Short mmCIF file of N, CA and C in Angstrom, two decimals:
data_model
loop_
_atom_site.label_atom_id
_atom_site.label_comp_id
_atom_site.label_asym_id
_atom_site.label_seq_id
_atom_site.Cartn_x
_atom_site.Cartn_y
_atom_site.Cartn_z
N UNK A 1 -17.24 -22.28 0.03
CA UNK A 1 -16.87 -21.40 -1.05
C UNK A 1 -16.38 -20.05 -0.52
N UNK A 2 -16.96 -19.58 0.56
CA UNK A 2 -16.53 -18.30 1.11
C UNK A 2 -15.13 -18.38 1.71
N UNK A 3 -14.72 -19.57 2.17
CA UNK A 3 -13.36 -19.72 2.68
C UNK A 3 -12.34 -19.58 1.55
N UNK A 4 -12.67 -20.09 0.40
CA UNK A 4 -11.78 -19.97 -0.75
C UNK A 4 -11.65 -18.51 -1.15
N UNK A 5 -12.77 -17.81 -1.16
CA UNK A 5 -12.73 -16.39 -1.51
C UNK A 5 -11.93 -15.60 -0.50
N UNK A 6 -12.09 -15.90 0.76
CA UNK A 6 -11.36 -15.19 1.81
C UNK A 6 -9.86 -15.45 1.69
N UNK A 7 -9.48 -16.69 1.40
CA UNK A 7 -8.06 -17.00 1.27
C UNK A 7 -7.45 -16.31 0.05
N UNK A 8 -8.22 -16.23 -1.04
CA UNK A 8 -7.73 -15.54 -2.24
C UNK A 8 -7.63 -14.05 -1.97
N UNK A 9 -8.58 -13.51 -1.23
CA UNK A 9 -8.57 -12.08 -0.91
C UNK A 9 -7.35 -11.72 -0.05
N UNK A 10 -7.03 -12.54 0.94
CA UNK A 10 -5.86 -12.26 1.77
C UNK A 10 -4.57 -12.43 0.96
N UNK A 11 -4.55 -13.42 0.08
CA UNK A 11 -3.37 -13.58 -0.77
C UNK A 11 -3.19 -12.38 -1.69
N UNK A 12 -4.28 -11.89 -2.26
CA UNK A 12 -4.22 -10.73 -3.15
C UNK A 12 -3.74 -9.49 -2.41
N UNK A 13 -4.21 -9.28 -1.20
CA UNK A 13 -3.81 -8.08 -0.45
C UNK A 13 -2.38 -8.17 0.05
N UNK A 14 -1.83 -9.38 0.17
CA UNK A 14 -0.46 -9.52 0.64
C UNK A 14 0.58 -9.41 -0.47
N UNK A 15 0.15 -9.51 -1.72
CA UNK A 15 1.09 -9.43 -2.84
C UNK A 15 1.55 -8.00 -3.08
N UNK A 16 2.78 -7.80 -3.56
CA UNK A 16 3.24 -6.44 -3.87
C UNK A 16 2.53 -5.89 -5.10
N UNK A 17 2.48 -4.57 -5.20
CA UNK A 17 1.83 -3.96 -6.36
C UNK A 17 2.68 -4.16 -7.61
N UNK A 18 2.05 -3.99 -8.75
CA UNK A 18 2.72 -4.22 -10.03
C UNK A 18 3.76 -3.14 -10.28
N UNK A 19 4.95 -3.54 -10.68
CA UNK A 19 6.02 -2.63 -11.06
C UNK A 19 6.38 -2.93 -12.51
N UNK A 20 6.22 -1.94 -13.41
CA UNK A 20 6.52 -2.22 -14.82
C UNK A 20 8.02 -2.45 -15.02
N UNK A 21 8.37 -3.30 -15.98
CA UNK A 21 9.80 -3.59 -16.22
C UNK A 21 10.56 -2.38 -16.77
N UNK A 22 9.85 -1.47 -17.44
CA UNK A 22 10.47 -0.25 -17.96
C UNK A 22 9.86 0.92 -17.21
N UNK A 23 10.71 1.79 -16.68
CA UNK A 23 10.21 2.94 -15.94
C UNK A 23 9.36 3.83 -16.84
N UNK A 24 8.27 4.34 -16.29
CA UNK A 24 7.38 5.18 -17.09
C UNK A 24 8.02 6.51 -17.46
N UNK A 25 9.06 6.91 -16.76
CA UNK A 25 9.74 8.15 -17.12
C UNK A 25 10.59 7.99 -18.38
N UNK A 26 10.89 6.76 -18.76
CA UNK A 26 11.68 6.50 -19.98
C UNK A 26 10.82 6.38 -21.23
N UNK A 27 9.52 6.27 -21.07
CA UNK A 27 8.65 6.03 -22.22
C UNK A 27 8.69 7.14 -23.28
N UNK A 28 8.73 8.44 -22.93
CA UNK A 28 8.81 9.45 -23.99
C UNK A 28 10.09 9.32 -24.82
N UNK A 29 11.20 9.03 -24.16
CA UNK A 29 12.47 8.88 -24.88
C UNK A 29 12.45 7.66 -25.78
N UNK A 30 11.90 6.57 -25.27
CA UNK A 30 11.81 5.35 -26.07
C UNK A 30 10.93 5.58 -27.29
N UNK A 31 9.80 6.26 -27.09
CA UNK A 31 8.89 6.55 -28.20
C UNK A 31 9.60 7.39 -29.26
N UNK A 32 10.31 8.41 -28.83
CA UNK A 32 11.01 9.29 -29.77
C UNK A 32 12.07 8.53 -30.55
N UNK A 33 12.87 7.76 -29.86
CA UNK A 33 13.96 7.02 -30.52
C UNK A 33 13.39 5.99 -31.51
N UNK A 34 12.39 5.23 -31.07
CA UNK A 34 11.82 4.21 -31.95
C UNK A 34 11.16 4.82 -33.18
N UNK A 35 10.42 5.92 -32.99
CA UNK A 35 9.73 6.52 -34.13
C UNK A 35 10.70 7.21 -35.08
N UNK A 36 11.76 7.83 -34.55
CA UNK A 36 12.77 8.42 -35.44
C UNK A 36 13.49 7.33 -36.22
N UNK A 37 13.80 6.22 -35.57
CA UNK A 37 14.44 5.10 -36.28
C UNK A 37 13.50 4.53 -37.33
N UNK A 38 12.20 4.49 -37.02
CA UNK A 38 11.22 4.01 -38.00
C UNK A 38 11.20 4.90 -39.23
N UNK A 39 11.18 6.22 -39.04
CA UNK A 39 11.16 7.13 -40.19
C UNK A 39 12.46 7.04 -40.99
N UNK A 40 13.59 6.87 -40.31
CA UNK A 40 14.86 6.73 -41.01
C UNK A 40 14.88 5.44 -41.84
N UNK A 41 14.39 4.35 -41.27
CA UNK A 41 14.37 3.09 -42.01
C UNK A 41 13.36 3.13 -43.15
N UNK A 42 12.28 3.86 -42.97
CA UNK A 42 11.31 4.02 -44.06
C UNK A 42 11.94 4.76 -45.22
N UNK A 43 12.71 5.81 -44.91
CA UNK A 43 13.41 6.53 -45.96
C UNK A 43 14.42 5.61 -46.65
N UNK A 44 15.16 4.84 -45.85
CA UNK A 44 16.13 3.90 -46.42
C UNK A 44 15.42 2.87 -47.30
N UNK A 45 14.27 2.39 -46.87
CA UNK A 45 13.53 1.40 -47.64
C UNK A 45 13.11 1.95 -49.01
N UNK A 46 12.73 3.23 -49.06
CA UNK A 46 12.29 3.81 -50.33
C UNK A 46 13.46 4.10 -51.26
N UNK A 47 14.67 4.19 -50.73
CA UNK A 47 15.83 4.49 -51.57
C UNK A 47 16.67 3.27 -51.90
N UNK A 48 16.30 2.09 -51.39
CA UNK A 48 17.06 0.88 -51.71
C UNK A 48 16.89 0.53 -53.18
N UNK A 49 17.98 0.12 -53.83
CA UNK A 49 17.85 -0.30 -55.22
C UNK A 49 17.08 -1.63 -55.29
N UNK A 50 16.33 -1.78 -56.35
CA UNK A 50 15.57 -3.01 -56.53
C UNK A 50 16.53 -4.15 -56.87
N UNK A 51 16.29 -5.28 -56.25
CA UNK A 51 17.13 -6.44 -56.51
C UNK A 51 16.24 -7.65 -56.79
N UNK A 52 16.88 -8.69 -57.33
CA UNK A 52 16.12 -9.90 -57.64
C UNK A 52 15.75 -10.67 -56.37
N UNK A 53 16.62 -10.60 -55.37
CA UNK A 53 16.36 -11.26 -54.09
C UNK A 53 16.04 -10.16 -53.07
N UNK A 54 14.79 -10.07 -52.61
CA UNK A 54 14.38 -8.94 -51.78
C UNK A 54 14.70 -9.07 -50.29
N UNK A 55 15.77 -9.77 -49.94
CA UNK A 55 16.08 -9.96 -48.52
C UNK A 55 16.38 -8.63 -47.81
N UNK A 56 17.21 -7.73 -48.38
CA UNK A 56 17.43 -6.45 -47.67
C UNK A 56 16.15 -5.63 -47.51
N UNK A 57 15.29 -5.67 -48.51
CA UNK A 57 14.04 -4.92 -48.43
C UNK A 57 13.12 -5.50 -47.34
N UNK A 58 13.04 -6.82 -47.29
CA UNK A 58 12.18 -7.46 -46.29
C UNK A 58 12.73 -7.21 -44.88
N UNK A 59 14.04 -7.31 -44.73
CA UNK A 59 14.65 -7.07 -43.42
C UNK A 59 14.40 -5.65 -42.95
N UNK A 60 14.61 -4.69 -43.84
CA UNK A 60 14.39 -3.29 -43.50
C UNK A 60 12.93 -3.03 -43.15
N UNK A 61 12.02 -3.61 -43.92
CA UNK A 61 10.59 -3.41 -43.67
C UNK A 61 10.16 -4.04 -42.35
N UNK A 62 10.65 -5.23 -42.05
CA UNK A 62 10.29 -5.88 -40.78
C UNK A 62 10.82 -5.12 -39.58
N UNK A 63 12.06 -4.64 -39.66
CA UNK A 63 12.62 -3.86 -38.56
C UNK A 63 11.89 -2.54 -38.39
N UNK A 64 11.57 -1.88 -39.50
CA UNK A 64 10.82 -0.62 -39.42
C UNK A 64 9.43 -0.85 -38.83
N UNK A 65 8.79 -1.94 -39.20
CA UNK A 65 7.47 -2.25 -38.67
C UNK A 65 7.51 -2.51 -37.17
N UNK A 66 8.52 -3.25 -36.72
CA UNK A 66 8.65 -3.53 -35.28
C UNK A 66 8.93 -2.25 -34.50
N UNK A 67 9.79 -1.39 -35.04
CA UNK A 67 10.08 -0.13 -34.37
C UNK A 67 8.86 0.78 -34.33
N UNK A 68 8.09 0.80 -35.40
CA UNK A 68 6.87 1.62 -35.43
C UNK A 68 5.87 1.12 -34.38
N UNK A 69 5.70 -0.18 -34.30
CA UNK A 69 4.78 -0.74 -33.31
C UNK A 69 5.20 -0.43 -31.89
N UNK A 70 6.47 -0.62 -31.58
CA UNK A 70 6.97 -0.31 -30.25
C UNK A 70 6.90 1.17 -29.93
N UNK A 71 7.19 2.00 -30.93
CA UNK A 71 7.12 3.44 -30.72
C UNK A 71 5.72 3.93 -30.47
N UNK A 72 4.75 3.39 -31.19
CA UNK A 72 3.36 3.80 -31.00
C UNK A 72 2.85 3.35 -29.62
N UNK A 73 3.20 2.14 -29.22
CA UNK A 73 2.78 1.67 -27.89
C UNK A 73 3.42 2.53 -26.80
N UNK A 74 4.70 2.86 -26.94
CA UNK A 74 5.36 3.72 -25.95
C UNK A 74 4.74 5.11 -25.94
N UNK A 75 4.39 5.63 -27.11
CA UNK A 75 3.76 6.94 -27.18
C UNK A 75 2.38 6.93 -26.54
N UNK A 76 1.60 5.90 -26.79
CA UNK A 76 0.28 5.78 -26.15
C UNK A 76 0.42 5.69 -24.63
N UNK A 77 1.36 4.90 -24.15
CA UNK A 77 1.56 4.78 -22.71
C UNK A 77 2.05 6.10 -22.10
N UNK A 78 2.79 6.89 -22.87
CA UNK A 78 3.26 8.18 -22.39
C UNK A 78 2.10 9.12 -22.12
N UNK A 79 1.11 9.12 -23.01
CA UNK A 79 -0.02 10.04 -22.86
C UNK A 79 -1.13 9.47 -21.97
N UNK A 80 -0.95 8.26 -21.44
CA UNK A 80 -1.90 7.73 -20.49
C UNK A 80 -2.86 6.71 -21.03
N UNK A 81 -2.69 6.30 -22.27
CA UNK A 81 -3.54 5.24 -22.83
C UNK A 81 -2.73 3.95 -22.71
N UNK A 82 -2.95 3.23 -21.62
CA UNK A 82 -2.15 2.04 -21.35
C UNK A 82 -2.72 0.85 -22.11
N UNK A 83 -1.98 0.46 -23.17
CA UNK A 83 -2.43 -0.64 -24.02
C UNK A 83 -1.65 -1.90 -23.73
#
């Protein structure tokens, strides 16, 4: 069993360190853009005329929700809370 642990330990030490796919210096800009787009879409959602088929409303709400989620995660990562 100790041989397995030793082989895993050497494999772990030989691997390169983790590099995030998005540079951490871009996170504040991403957070700002996503959250501003979220607020703009929220305003658009509240001013849409009511229709019998709510496809535009659902689309706007889903996009705003996705942007809000991404913006909050980017904002948390910016301040050091890595989620």
